[in-house]
Every structure is written in structure tokens, then in C-alpha cells.
Short mmCIF file of C-alpha atoms in Angstrom, two decimals:
data_model
loop_
_atom_site.label_atom_id
_atom_site.label_comp_id
_atom_site.label_asym_id
_atom_site.label_seq_id
_atom_site.Cartn_x
_atom_site.Cartn_y
_atom_site.Cartn_z
CA UNK A 6 0.00 0.00 0.00
CA UNK A 7 2.90 2.36 0.71
CA UNK A 8 4.07 1.86 -2.88
CA UNK A 9 0.61 2.78 -4.21
CA UNK A 10 0.46 5.85 -1.96
CA UNK A 11 3.93 6.99 -3.05
CA UNK A 12 3.02 6.44 -6.70
CA UNK A 13 -0.10 8.58 -6.27
CA UNK A 14 1.87 11.34 -4.51
CA UNK A 15 4.45 11.34 -7.32
CA UNK A 16 1.67 11.52 -9.93
CA UNK A 17 0.31 14.63 -8.18
CA UNK A 18 3.76 16.24 -7.97
CA UNK A 19 3.93 15.96 -4.18
CA UNK A 20 6.93 14.99 -2.03
CA UNK A 21 6.84 11.47 -0.64
CA UNK A 22 5.26 11.35 2.81
CA UNK A 23 7.12 8.09 3.54
CA UNK A 24 10.62 7.58 2.20
CA UNK A 25 11.05 4.12 0.63
CA UNK A 26 13.29 1.61 2.39
CA UNK A 27 14.70 -0.51 -0.43
CA UNK A 28 16.99 -2.99 1.33
CA UNK A 29 15.11 -6.23 0.74
CA UNK A 30 17.95 -8.33 2.16
CA UNK A 31 16.15 -7.95 5.50
CA UNK A 32 14.06 -10.95 4.48
CA UNK A 33 16.76 -13.10 2.92
CA UNK A 34 17.35 -16.67 4.07
CA UNK A 35 19.78 -17.24 6.92
CA UNK A 36 23.23 -18.77 6.63
CA UNK A 37 23.24 -21.46 7.79
CA UNK A 38 19.61 -22.29 7.04
CA UNK A 39 17.53 -23.23 10.07
CA UNK A 40 14.10 -24.84 9.52
CA UNK A 41 12.63 -25.01 13.02
CA UNK A 42 8.90 -25.46 12.36
CA UNK A 43 6.51 -27.61 10.37
CA UNK A 44 5.14 -25.40 7.59
CA UNK A 45 1.74 -26.99 7.02
CA UNK A 46 0.84 -24.53 4.25
CA UNK A 47 3.01 -26.68 1.93
CA UNK A 48 1.44 -30.04 2.86
CA UNK A 49 -0.50 -31.85 0.11
CA UNK A 50 -4.01 -32.76 1.28
CA UNK A 51 -5.67 -35.80 -0.30
CA UNK A 52 -8.86 -34.76 -2.11
CA UNK A 53 -11.60 -37.20 -1.10
CA UNK A 54 -14.51 -34.95 -2.06
CA UNK A 55 -14.21 -33.65 -5.64
CA UNK A 56 -15.71 -36.01 -8.26
CA UNK A 57 -13.18 -36.94 -10.94
CA UNK A 58 -15.67 -36.06 -13.68
CA UNK A 59 -16.62 -32.71 -12.18
CA UNK A 60 -16.84 -30.30 -15.14
CA UNK A 61 -19.13 -27.75 -13.55
CA UNK A 62 -18.35 -24.16 -14.50
CA UNK A 63 -16.74 -21.95 -11.86
CA UNK A 64 -18.55 -18.65 -11.37
CA UNK A 65 -17.35 -15.54 -9.55
CA UNK A 66 -19.56 -13.22 -7.57
CA UNK A 67 -19.66 -10.57 -4.86
CA UNK A 68 -21.42 -11.28 -1.58
CA UNK A 69 -22.76 -8.27 0.30
CA UNK A 70 -21.99 -8.30 4.03
CA UNK A 71 -23.39 -5.40 6.04
CA UNK A 72 -22.21 -4.27 9.45
CA UNK A 73 -25.20 -5.86 11.20
CA UNK A 74 -24.27 -9.27 9.75
CA UNK A 75 -20.69 -8.90 10.99
CA UNK A 76 -21.80 -7.96 14.50
CA UNK A 77 -24.31 -10.82 14.59
CA UNK A 78 -21.57 -13.28 13.68
CA UNK A 79 -19.30 -11.93 16.40
CA UNK A 80 -22.09 -12.12 19.00
CA UNK A 81 -22.63 -15.80 18.14
CA UNK A 82 -18.96 -16.47 18.82
CA UNK A 83 -18.56 -14.15 21.83
CA UNK A 84 -20.13 -16.63 24.26
CA UNK A 85 -17.09 -18.87 23.69
CA UNK A 86 -14.32 -16.52 22.57
CA UNK A 87 -13.69 -12.96 21.40
CA UNK A 88 -12.39 -12.40 17.89
CA UNK A 89 -11.81 -9.76 15.24
CA UNK A 90 -14.16 -9.22 12.31
CA UNK A 91 -11.57 -10.68 9.92
CA UNK A 92 -11.26 -13.86 11.98
CA UNK A 93 -15.05 -14.25 12.26
CA UNK A 94 -15.59 -13.74 8.53
CA UNK A 95 -12.70 -16.00 7.53
CA UNK A 96 -13.90 -18.80 9.81
CA UNK A 97 -17.48 -18.48 8.55
CA UNK A 98 -16.34 -18.50 4.91
CA UNK A 99 -14.12 -21.55 5.49
CA UNK A 100 -16.98 -23.47 7.13
CA UNK A 101 -19.55 -22.35 4.55
CA UNK A 102 -17.25 -23.34 1.70
CA UNK A 103 -16.86 -26.85 3.13
CA UNK A 104 -20.66 -27.12 3.32
CA UNK A 105 -21.19 -25.71 -0.16
CA UNK A 106 -18.68 -28.11 -1.73
CA UNK A 107 -20.23 -31.02 0.22
CA UNK A 108 -16.85 -32.13 1.51
CA UNK A 109 -16.64 -35.64 2.93
CA UNK A 110 -16.63 -35.75 6.73
CA UNK A 111 -13.12 -37.26 6.77
CA UNK A 112 -11.80 -34.71 4.27
CA UNK A 113 -8.95 -32.58 5.57
CA UNK A 114 -9.57 -28.95 4.70
CA UNK A 115 -7.20 -26.03 5.07
CA UNK A 116 -7.50 -22.28 5.34
CA UNK A 117 -4.59 -20.06 4.35
CA UNK A 118 -4.67 -16.62 5.96
CA UNK A 119 -2.73 -13.70 4.51
CA UNK A 120 -1.05 -11.95 7.44
CA UNK A 121 0.89 -8.67 7.47
CA UNK A 122 4.22 -9.51 9.11
CA UNK A 123 5.82 -6.07 9.29
CA UNK A 124 5.47 -5.83 13.07
CA UNK A 125 5.96 -9.57 13.66
CA UNK A 126 9.69 -9.55 13.00
CA UNK A 127 12.16 -8.72 15.75
CA UNK A 128 13.01 -5.94 15.20
CA UNK A 129 9.97 -4.89 13.12
CA UNK A 130 10.54 -4.01 9.47
CA UNK A 131 11.39 -0.32 8.95
CA UNK A 132 8.65 2.11 8.04
CA UNK A 133 8.53 2.44 4.28
CA UNK A 134 9.89 -1.06 3.58
CA UNK A 135 9.18 -1.54 -0.14
CA UNK A 136 8.76 -5.28 -0.34
CA UNK A 137 6.23 -8.06 0.03
CA UNK A 138 5.88 -8.58 3.79
CA UNK A 139 2.84 -10.84 3.93
CA UNK A 140 2.87 -14.48 5.00
CA UNK A 141 0.49 -17.35 4.38
CA UNK A 142 -0.33 -19.15 7.62
CA UNK A 143 -2.49 -22.24 7.77
CA UNK A 144 -5.02 -24.09 9.87
CA UNK A 145 -6.17 -27.62 9.03
CA UNK A 146 -9.10 -29.65 10.31
CA UNK A 147 -11.55 -32.32 9.19
CA UNK A 148 -14.54 -30.96 7.26
CA UNK A 149 -16.90 -33.06 9.38
CA UNK A 150 -15.59 -31.58 12.62
CA UNK A 151 -15.88 -28.04 11.30
CA UNK A 152 -19.40 -28.48 9.91
CA UNK A 153 -20.79 -30.36 12.92
CA UNK A 154 -19.27 -28.15 15.59
CA UNK A 155 -20.19 -24.51 16.34
CA UNK A 156 -18.58 -21.69 14.38
CA UNK A 157 -16.40 -20.98 17.41
CA UNK A 158 -14.48 -24.19 16.61
CA UNK A 159 -13.33 -22.83 13.23
CA UNK A 160 -12.62 -19.46 14.86
CA UNK A 161 -10.35 -21.18 17.39
CA UNK A 162 -8.41 -22.86 14.59
CA UNK A 163 -7.93 -19.54 12.82
CA UNK A 164 -6.85 -17.75 16.00
CA UNK A 165 -4.39 -20.52 16.84
CA UNK A 166 -2.78 -20.11 13.41
CA UNK A 167 -2.50 -16.33 13.80
CA UNK A 168 -0.92 -16.68 17.26
CA UNK A 169 1.75 -18.94 15.79
CA UNK A 170 3.31 -16.09 13.80
CA UNK A 171 6.59 -15.11 15.46
CA UNK A 172 9.96 -13.90 14.26
CA UNK A 173 11.47 -17.39 14.50
CA UNK A 174 8.50 -18.97 12.70
CA UNK A 175 8.74 -16.41 9.89
CA UNK A 176 12.51 -16.88 9.54
CA UNK A 177 12.02 -20.64 9.47
CA UNK A 178 9.48 -20.22 6.64
CA UNK A 179 11.93 -18.14 4.60
CA UNK A 180 14.60 -20.81 5.05
CA UNK A 181 12.11 -23.57 4.17
CA UNK A 182 11.28 -21.87 0.88
CA UNK A 183 14.97 -21.32 0.12
CA UNK A 184 15.47 -25.09 0.33
CA UNK A 185 12.29 -26.36 -1.37
CA UNK A 186 11.15 -23.48 -3.63
CA UNK A 187 7.78 -25.17 -3.95
CA UNK A 188 4.33 -23.79 -4.69
CA UNK A 189 1.62 -24.12 -2.08
CA UNK A 190 -0.79 -26.91 -3.08
CA UNK A 191 -4.33 -25.56 -3.38
CA UNK A 192 -6.32 -28.79 -3.08
CA UNK A 193 -9.02 -28.65 -0.36
CA UNK A 194 -7.80 -25.17 0.55
CA UNK A 195 -9.38 -21.72 0.92
CA UNK A 196 -7.28 -18.55 0.98
CA UNK A 197 -8.69 -15.62 2.95
CA UNK A 198 -7.38 -12.09 2.56
CA UNK A 199 -8.78 -8.72 3.60
CA UNK A 200 -8.31 -5.56 1.55
CA UNK A 201 -10.91 -3.70 3.57
CA UNK A 202 -8.38 -1.73 5.62
CA UNK A 203 -6.09 -0.88 2.74
CA UNK A 204 -6.39 2.76 1.75
CA UNK A 205 -7.28 2.16 -1.90
CA UNK A 206 -10.43 4.24 -1.48
CA UNK A 207 -8.49 7.41 -0.68
CA UNK A 208 -5.75 6.98 -3.28
CA UNK A 209 -5.69 9.98 -5.65
CA UNK A 210 -3.58 9.96 -8.82
CA UNK A 211 -4.68 13.48 -9.71
CA UNK A 212 -8.27 13.00 -10.85
CA UNK A 213 -9.91 12.32 -7.50
CA UNK A 214 -10.60 9.30 -5.35
CA UNK A 215 -11.78 6.05 -6.99
CA UNK A 216 -15.46 5.18 -7.19
CA UNK A 217 -14.72 1.52 -6.47
CA UNK A 218 -11.63 -0.61 -5.96
CA UNK A 219 -11.07 -4.34 -6.25
CA UNK A 220 -9.20 -7.04 -8.16
CA UNK A 221 -9.78 -7.50 -11.88
CA UNK A 222 -9.88 -11.24 -11.29
CA UNK A 223 -9.02 -13.75 -8.59
CA UNK A 224 -5.46 -15.11 -8.81
CA UNK A 225 -6.78 -18.62 -8.05
CA UNK A 226 -10.30 -19.98 -7.54
CA UNK A 227 -9.61 -20.82 -3.90
CA UNK A 228 -9.32 -17.16 -2.83
CA UNK A 229 -11.94 -15.08 -1.04
CA UNK A 230 -11.19 -11.36 -0.77
CA UNK A 231 -12.99 -9.08 1.69
CA UNK A 232 -13.30 -5.57 0.24
CA UNK A 233 -14.56 -2.35 1.76
CA UNK A 234 -18.03 -1.45 0.47
CA UNK A 235 -17.74 1.63 -1.79
CA UNK A 236 -20.69 3.45 -0.17
CA UNK A 237 -21.52 1.92 3.21
CA UNK A 238 -19.00 2.42 5.99
CA UNK A 239 -18.57 -0.78 8.00
CA UNK A 240 -20.01 -2.99 5.25
CA UNK A 241 -18.03 -5.29 2.98
CA UNK A 242 -18.15 -7.13 -0.31
CA UNK A 243 -16.65 -10.62 -0.41
CA UNK A 244 -15.39 -11.70 -3.83
CA UNK A 245 -15.19 -15.47 -4.37
CA UNK A 246 -15.31 -18.17 -7.02
CA UNK A 247 -17.00 -21.58 -6.76
CA UNK A 248 -18.69 -24.16 -9.01
CA UNK A 249 -22.18 -22.96 -9.94
CA UNK A 250 -24.18 -25.19 -7.59
CA UNK A 251 -21.76 -24.63 -4.70
CA UNK A 252 -21.91 -20.86 -5.19
CA UNK A 253 -25.70 -20.92 -4.78
CA UNK A 254 -25.33 -22.75 -1.45
CA UNK A 255 -22.46 -20.49 -0.37
CA UNK A 256 -24.53 -17.35 -1.02
CA UNK A 257 -27.53 -18.87 0.78
CA UNK A 258 -25.43 -19.55 3.89
CA UNK A 259 -24.26 -15.94 4.00
CA UNK A 260 -27.85 -14.79 3.58
CA UNK A 261 -28.90 -16.80 6.63
CA UNK A 262 -26.82 -14.54 8.89
CA UNK A 263 -29.39 -11.75 8.51
#
């Protein structure tokens, strides 16, 4: 986001409000390499649920989530545990996706959460660091457990994954990738990311603020992106892709929050 803001300031002929920090060696692998943790985001999960002959078209759609829906979700969970809006929405989406795809009860399912790590390193990354400082962290459970148990169960899994992010865990992940250089397998996985707090809505390249912001397309079908609503403060749009029949169920489950 700092790059976008600096780009917009340059386009308007303004001085940079944040000077770029360009030394990306801050996130290089260690020497010697030291893999201290199990990085479950790279595990391959056996797909027991998707029919081999499944040729159903994938459709992409926005799901409207107003502030009342978010607060209702959080109240449902509050009796067991407190959580942020992002955690509540991510857990609900993960659970709803498993239901919509009719995953087998013994199917392992994974959520990948996109976490900003700038203040997780020790010391934190410098202000203005011009590099990719996000990390995929994962939680895995059986679809049957997640569907049969209250939403607070999925929330607990998500919170546990977020709490695991430390400097040593992040450094271990960098070293792991240096050794294996492997892509994350997407089978039985949902990726959750929130753009709702990014300042896209106030970015001005010289012709005023944008009417709406969002991705042109999803990078992979397994992603759900939570975006700030262009007109309603506190409301969101969730952008997701699913097979046609699963999308209908997915949308219905969100609608039941009201």
C-alpha cells in the first residue's frame, strides 16, 4: 500500500510522505539455514470430495456483508471466545465453503490466511519497507468436525494459526522456501485475505478518489477477498469463485446470517 500511496503522490507532484526503504535483504534466508517449524501450508491434502468427472463451471460473484451481519456473527462467537471481524468472517467462509462443496466428513480442509508480518519480525521491518511482507499461515481440520461443531471451533483454529506467527516462525518459513522453492498446493484449501483496511479508497492519482476498488480477477479460484463497500462504511463485499451449484449454497449460507 505504501508503494501505491507513493506512486499517487508522485503523480500529483507531491513529495513522498514516507521515504522508501529498499533494502530487501532484510528478508533473505539465513546462513546457515535453520528450519525449526513444520510449515503446514506446503502439505499436500488428499482430495476425497471432488468427483473426478466434475466439469461444472466456476462462477465468480460478490457477496454483500453489512455491518449488522458482521456484528451478529461476532455475537454468536462471543459466548465462547472474542475475535476480530476478519477472523469471524474467515472462519465463517471456510466453514460455509466446506458445506457448499459437500466435503466428505473425513476430508482434511485447510485455510490459508494472509497476514501482514511487518510488526511480527524482531526488530519490526522499517517504516517504508518496499517489499512483500505478507505471510500465508495455515489451519487444518476435518470438514466433518468443522461443519458439525459450532462456528467458534473454526474461529479457534484460525486464531491458533495467527498466534503462531513469530519472528522465529517467519525466519524458518523463509529458510524452508529457500530449500524447497515449492508452490503451495491448493487442493481442499481456501485462501482468505482482507483488503478492507487498505487505503485504496483514498488513493488519488490526480483525478480524485476512486469510485470503487477491487481485483480485476481472482489469482486462483480458492481465494476469497474481503473488500470495503464503496458506499456503506462498516459494510463489505466478499469476492469469491465456486462451481455454480456450490456458489448458490455459499450465497444462501451468508444470507442466513441476517
